[in-house]
CSV table of C-alpha atoms in Angstrom, one decimal:
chain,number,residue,atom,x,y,z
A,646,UNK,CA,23.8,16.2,22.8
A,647,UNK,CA,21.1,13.6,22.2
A,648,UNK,CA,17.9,13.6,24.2
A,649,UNK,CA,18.1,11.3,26.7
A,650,UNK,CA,14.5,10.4,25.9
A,651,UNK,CA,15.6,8.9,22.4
A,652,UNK,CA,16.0,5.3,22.1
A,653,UNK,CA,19.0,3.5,22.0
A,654,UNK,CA,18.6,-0.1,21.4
A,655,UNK,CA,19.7,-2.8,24.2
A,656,UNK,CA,21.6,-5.1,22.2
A,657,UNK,CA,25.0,-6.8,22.2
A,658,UNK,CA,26.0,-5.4,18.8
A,659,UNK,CA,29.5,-4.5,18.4
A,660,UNK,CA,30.9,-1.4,19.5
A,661,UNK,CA,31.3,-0.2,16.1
A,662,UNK,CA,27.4,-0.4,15.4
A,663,UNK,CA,25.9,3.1,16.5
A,664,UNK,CA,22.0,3.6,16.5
A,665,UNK,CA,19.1,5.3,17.9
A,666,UNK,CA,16.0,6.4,17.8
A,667,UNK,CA,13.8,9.4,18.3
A,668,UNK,CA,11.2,10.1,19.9
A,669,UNK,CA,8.6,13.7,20.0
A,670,UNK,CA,11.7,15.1,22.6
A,671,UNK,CA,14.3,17.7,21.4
A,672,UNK,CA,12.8,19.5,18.5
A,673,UNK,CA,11.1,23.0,17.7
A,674,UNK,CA,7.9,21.7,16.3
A,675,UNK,CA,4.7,23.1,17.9
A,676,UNK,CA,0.8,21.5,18.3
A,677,UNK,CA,0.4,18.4,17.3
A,678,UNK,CA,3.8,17.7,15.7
A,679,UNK,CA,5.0,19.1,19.0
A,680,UNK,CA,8.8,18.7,19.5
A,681,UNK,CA,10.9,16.8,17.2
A,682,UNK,CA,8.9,16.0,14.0
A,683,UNK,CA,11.2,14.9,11.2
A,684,UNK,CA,7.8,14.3,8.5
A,685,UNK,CA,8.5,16.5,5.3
A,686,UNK,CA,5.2,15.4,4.0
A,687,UNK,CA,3.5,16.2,7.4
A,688,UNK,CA,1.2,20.2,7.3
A,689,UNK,CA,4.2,21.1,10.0
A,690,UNK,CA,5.8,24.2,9.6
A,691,UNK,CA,8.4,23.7,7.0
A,692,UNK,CA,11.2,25.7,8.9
A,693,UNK,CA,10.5,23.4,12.2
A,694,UNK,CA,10.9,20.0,9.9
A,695,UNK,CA,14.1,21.4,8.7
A,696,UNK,CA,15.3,23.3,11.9
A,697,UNK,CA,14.6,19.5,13.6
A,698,UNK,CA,16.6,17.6,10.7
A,699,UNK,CA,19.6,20.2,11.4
A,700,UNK,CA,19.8,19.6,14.8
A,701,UNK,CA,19.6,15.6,13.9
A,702,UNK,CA,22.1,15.7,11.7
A,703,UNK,CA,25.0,17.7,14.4
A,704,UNK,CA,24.4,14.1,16.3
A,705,UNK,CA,25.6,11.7,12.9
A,706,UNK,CA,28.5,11.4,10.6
A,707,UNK,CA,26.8,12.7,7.8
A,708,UNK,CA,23.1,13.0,6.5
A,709,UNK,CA,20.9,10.3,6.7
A,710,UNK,CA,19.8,8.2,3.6
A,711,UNK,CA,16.1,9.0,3.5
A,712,UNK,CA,13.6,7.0,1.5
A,713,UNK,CA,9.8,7.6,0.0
A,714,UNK,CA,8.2,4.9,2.3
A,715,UNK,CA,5.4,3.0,0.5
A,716,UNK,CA,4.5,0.0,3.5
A,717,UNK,CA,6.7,-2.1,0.1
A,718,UNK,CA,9.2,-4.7,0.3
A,719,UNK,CA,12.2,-3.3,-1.5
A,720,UNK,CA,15.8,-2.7,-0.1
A,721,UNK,CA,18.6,-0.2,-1.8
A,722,UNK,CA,22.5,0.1,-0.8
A,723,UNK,CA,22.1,2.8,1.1
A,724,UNK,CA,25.2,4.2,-0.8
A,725,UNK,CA,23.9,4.4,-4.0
A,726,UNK,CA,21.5,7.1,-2.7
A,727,UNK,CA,22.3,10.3,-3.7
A,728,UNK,CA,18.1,11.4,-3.3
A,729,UNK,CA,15.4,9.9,-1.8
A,730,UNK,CA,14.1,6.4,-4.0
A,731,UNK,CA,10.8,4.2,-3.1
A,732,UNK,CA,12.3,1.6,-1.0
A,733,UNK,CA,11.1,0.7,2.6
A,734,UNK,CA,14.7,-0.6,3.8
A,735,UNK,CA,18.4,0.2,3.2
A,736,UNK,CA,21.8,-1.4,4.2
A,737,UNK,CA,25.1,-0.3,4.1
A,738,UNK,CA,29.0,-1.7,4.8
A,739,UNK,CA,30.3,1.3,4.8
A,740,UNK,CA,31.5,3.2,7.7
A,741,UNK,CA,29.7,6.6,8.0
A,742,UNK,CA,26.9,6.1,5.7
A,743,UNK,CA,23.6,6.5,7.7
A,744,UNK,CA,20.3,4.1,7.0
A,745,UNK,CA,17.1,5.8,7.9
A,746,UNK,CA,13.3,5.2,7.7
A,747,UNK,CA,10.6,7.5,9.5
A,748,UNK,CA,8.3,5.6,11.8
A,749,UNK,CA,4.6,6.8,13.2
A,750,UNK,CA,3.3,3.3,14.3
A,751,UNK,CA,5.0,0.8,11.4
A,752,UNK,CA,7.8,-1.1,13.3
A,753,UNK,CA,11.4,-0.4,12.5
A,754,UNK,CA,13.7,-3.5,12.8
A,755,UNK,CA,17.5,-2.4,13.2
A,756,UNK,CA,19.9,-5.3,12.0
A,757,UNK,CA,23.6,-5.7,12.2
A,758,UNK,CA,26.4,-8.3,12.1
A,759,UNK,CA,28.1,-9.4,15.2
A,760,UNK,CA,31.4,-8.1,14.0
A,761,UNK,CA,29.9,-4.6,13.3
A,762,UNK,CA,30.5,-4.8,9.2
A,763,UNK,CA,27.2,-4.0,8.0
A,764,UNK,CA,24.0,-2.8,9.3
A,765,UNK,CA,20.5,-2.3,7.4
A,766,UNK,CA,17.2,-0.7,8.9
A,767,UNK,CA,13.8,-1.7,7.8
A,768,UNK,CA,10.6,0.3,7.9
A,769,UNK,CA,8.0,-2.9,8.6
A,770,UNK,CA,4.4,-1.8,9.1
A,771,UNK,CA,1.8,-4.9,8.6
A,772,UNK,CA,1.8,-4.6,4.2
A,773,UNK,CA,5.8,-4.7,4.4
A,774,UNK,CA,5.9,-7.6,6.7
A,775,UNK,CA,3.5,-9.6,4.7
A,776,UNK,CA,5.1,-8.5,1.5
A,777,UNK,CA,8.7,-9.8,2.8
A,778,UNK,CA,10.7,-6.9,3.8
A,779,UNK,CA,12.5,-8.6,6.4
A,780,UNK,CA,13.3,-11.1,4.3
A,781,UNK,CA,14.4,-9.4,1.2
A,782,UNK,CA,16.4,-6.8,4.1
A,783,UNK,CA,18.1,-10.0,5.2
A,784,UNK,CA,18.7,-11.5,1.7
A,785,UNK,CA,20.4,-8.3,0.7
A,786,UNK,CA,23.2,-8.4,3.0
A,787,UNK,CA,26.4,-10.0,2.3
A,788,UNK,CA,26.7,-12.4,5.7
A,789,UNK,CA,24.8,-15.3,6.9
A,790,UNK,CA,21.4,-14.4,8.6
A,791,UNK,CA,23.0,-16.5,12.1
A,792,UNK,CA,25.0,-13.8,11.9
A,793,UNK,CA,22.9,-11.4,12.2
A,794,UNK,CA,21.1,-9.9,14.9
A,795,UNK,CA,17.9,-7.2,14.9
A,796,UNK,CA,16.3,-5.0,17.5
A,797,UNK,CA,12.5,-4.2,17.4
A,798,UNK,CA,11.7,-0.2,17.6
A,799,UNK,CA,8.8,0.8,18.7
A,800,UNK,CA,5.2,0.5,16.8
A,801,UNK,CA,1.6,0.4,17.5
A,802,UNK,CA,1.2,-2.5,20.5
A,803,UNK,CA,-0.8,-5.9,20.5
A,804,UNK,CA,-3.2,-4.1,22.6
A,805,UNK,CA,-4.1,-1.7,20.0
A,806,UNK,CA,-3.1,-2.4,16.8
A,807,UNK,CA,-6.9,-3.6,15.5
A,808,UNK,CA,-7.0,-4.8,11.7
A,809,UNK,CA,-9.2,-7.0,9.3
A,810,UNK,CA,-10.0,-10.4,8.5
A,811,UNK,CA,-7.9,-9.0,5.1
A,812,UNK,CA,-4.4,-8.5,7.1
A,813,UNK,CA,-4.9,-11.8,9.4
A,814,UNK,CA,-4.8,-13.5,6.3
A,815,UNK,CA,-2.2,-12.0,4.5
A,816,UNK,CA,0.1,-13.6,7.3
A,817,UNK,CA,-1.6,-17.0,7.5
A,818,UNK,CA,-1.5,-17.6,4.0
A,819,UNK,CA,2.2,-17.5,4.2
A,820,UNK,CA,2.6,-19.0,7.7
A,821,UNK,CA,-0.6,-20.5,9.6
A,822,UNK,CA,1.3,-20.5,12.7
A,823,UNK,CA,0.6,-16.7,11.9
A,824,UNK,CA,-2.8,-16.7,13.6
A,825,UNK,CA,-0.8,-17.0,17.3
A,826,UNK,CA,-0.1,-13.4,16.0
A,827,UNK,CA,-4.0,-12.5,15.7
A,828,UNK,CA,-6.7,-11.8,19.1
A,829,UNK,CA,-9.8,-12.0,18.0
A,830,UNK,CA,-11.6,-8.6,19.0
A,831,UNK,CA,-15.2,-8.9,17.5
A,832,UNK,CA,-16.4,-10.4,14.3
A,833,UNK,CA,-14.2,-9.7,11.7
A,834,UNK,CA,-11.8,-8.2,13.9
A,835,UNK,CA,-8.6,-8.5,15.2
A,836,UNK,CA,-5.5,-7.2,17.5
A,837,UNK,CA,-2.7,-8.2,15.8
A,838,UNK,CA,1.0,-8.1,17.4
A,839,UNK,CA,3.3,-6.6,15.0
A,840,UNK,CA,6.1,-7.7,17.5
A,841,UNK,CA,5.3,-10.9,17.4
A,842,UNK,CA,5.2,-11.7,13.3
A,843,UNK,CA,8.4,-9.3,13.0
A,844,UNK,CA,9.6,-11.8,15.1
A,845,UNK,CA,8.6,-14.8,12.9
A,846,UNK,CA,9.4,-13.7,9.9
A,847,UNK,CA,13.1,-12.8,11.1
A,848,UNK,CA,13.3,-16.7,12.4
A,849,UNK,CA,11.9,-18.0,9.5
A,850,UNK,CA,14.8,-16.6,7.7
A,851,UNK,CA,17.5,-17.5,10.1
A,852,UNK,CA,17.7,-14.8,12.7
A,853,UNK,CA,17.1,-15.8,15.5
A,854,UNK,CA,19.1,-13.2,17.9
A,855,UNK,CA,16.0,-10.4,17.9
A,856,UNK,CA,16.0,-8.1,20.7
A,857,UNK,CA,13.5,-5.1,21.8
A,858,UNK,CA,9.7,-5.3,20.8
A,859,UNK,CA,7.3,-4.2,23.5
A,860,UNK,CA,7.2,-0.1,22.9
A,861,UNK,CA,3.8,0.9,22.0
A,862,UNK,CA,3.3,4.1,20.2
A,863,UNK,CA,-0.1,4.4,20.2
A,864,UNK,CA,-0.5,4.1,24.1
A,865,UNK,CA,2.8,6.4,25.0
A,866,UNK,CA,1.3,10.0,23.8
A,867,UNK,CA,3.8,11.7,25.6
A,868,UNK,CA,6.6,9.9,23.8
A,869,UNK,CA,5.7,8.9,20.4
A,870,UNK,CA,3.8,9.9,17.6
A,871,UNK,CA,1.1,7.9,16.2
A,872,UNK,CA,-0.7,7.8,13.1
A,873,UNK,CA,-3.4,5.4,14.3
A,874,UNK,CA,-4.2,7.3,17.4
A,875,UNK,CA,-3.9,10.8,15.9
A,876,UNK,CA,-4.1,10.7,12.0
A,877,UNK,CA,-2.7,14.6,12.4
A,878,UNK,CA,0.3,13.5,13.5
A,879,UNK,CA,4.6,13.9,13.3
A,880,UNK,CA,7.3,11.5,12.2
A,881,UNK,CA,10.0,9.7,14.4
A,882,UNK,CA,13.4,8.5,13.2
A,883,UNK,CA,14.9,4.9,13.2
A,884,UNK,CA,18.5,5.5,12.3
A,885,UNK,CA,22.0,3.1,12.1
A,886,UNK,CA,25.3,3.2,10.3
A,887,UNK,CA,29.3,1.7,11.2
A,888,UNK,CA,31.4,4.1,12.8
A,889,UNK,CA,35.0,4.7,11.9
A,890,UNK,CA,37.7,2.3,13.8
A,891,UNK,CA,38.7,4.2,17.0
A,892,UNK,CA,35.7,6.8,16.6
């Protein structure tokens, strides 16, 4: 049974679309990574990580599609994976395939057709937004982005997501209605709302159905792990697939 702690989004996708996502709830994982670390490249016990991934997989219709994360812009058919490949987003139209990125803080943006026949998941910390994941993500997928709709996971918050001069600009170079995105906190310093430009970015592509945003790891210690608050930290799980007609 899933943990009724874990996240499943609040979106009118179809019924076929399943999703969630973790949170620390329902693992084995002790101290810091305490409960349900799913980080293989974390100092966790190894036998917890795995112990945790067991117990995730009993809850989907077969193992998730993992990727190395590198904060990049690439996207791979989730299909095609038969071992973990540097991409930072995957999509699928096949029923029972599971997409999957790890999340400690970056945002991961959930996207799906309204008729439930492909779905994709993005992992979309600041360097991937500004290097176009979301846009490549909806590129990739074989239906018209008003077709689409995504749902915002939760990631670092407005309040304290601080960053550079360097990562304000990043944005505005693309976009200077960016800097609506950017607080300024001191000199050279800012609070930047990774809600907000996910948001943007998806609109500026032609999705404009985006639900969820708001979640902040950073200031929910008892729910989330975060790598900006505690750099000794776990990994939570964004994860979506199609399920089977009648399933």
């Amino acid at each position: 049974m899933r943990p009724a702690d874990w996240i499943v989004p609040d979106w009118p996708a179809s019924s076929r679309v399943r999703a969630f996502i973790t949170t620390r709830a329902g693992g084995v994982s002790a101290g810091p990574y305490a409960t349900f670390n799913l980080g293989d490249l974390t100092a966790d016990d190894p036998d917890a990580v795995r112990a945790n991934k067991a117990r995730l997989d009993t809850l989907l219709p077969g193992p998730p599609r993992w990727l190395r994360q590198v904060h990049g812009a690439r996207v791979v058919h989730a299909d095609d994976l038969t071992s973990a490949v540097q991409a930072d987003a995957a999509y699928t139209a096949t029923p029972g395939v599971v997409c999957a990125v790890k999340i400690a803080d970056c945002m991961p943006v959930l996207i799906a057709d309204a008729a439930g026949t492909v779905v994709a998941v993005a992992h979309a910390g600041w360097r991937g937004l500004a290097a176009g994941v979301l846009e490549n993500t909806v590129a990739a997928l074989p239906v018209a982005p008003a077709a689409l709709m995504a749902y915002l996971g939760p990631a670092i918050g407005p309040s304290a997501f601080e960053v550079g001069d360097e990562v304000r600009a990043a944005f505005c170079a693309v976009d200077a209605a960016a800097a609506e995105a950017f607080r300024p906190l001191r000199p050279g310093k800012w609070l930047a709302d990774l809600f907000r430009l996910g948001r943007e970015r998806l609109a500026h592509c032609g999705v404009t159905h985006v639900h969820g945003g708001g979640l902040c790891t950073y200031s929910n210690p008892e729910r989330f792990y975060s790598h900006r608050r505690n750099p000794v930290t776990g990994r939570m799980a964004a994860l979506i697939w199609i399920g089977e007609r009648g399933a």
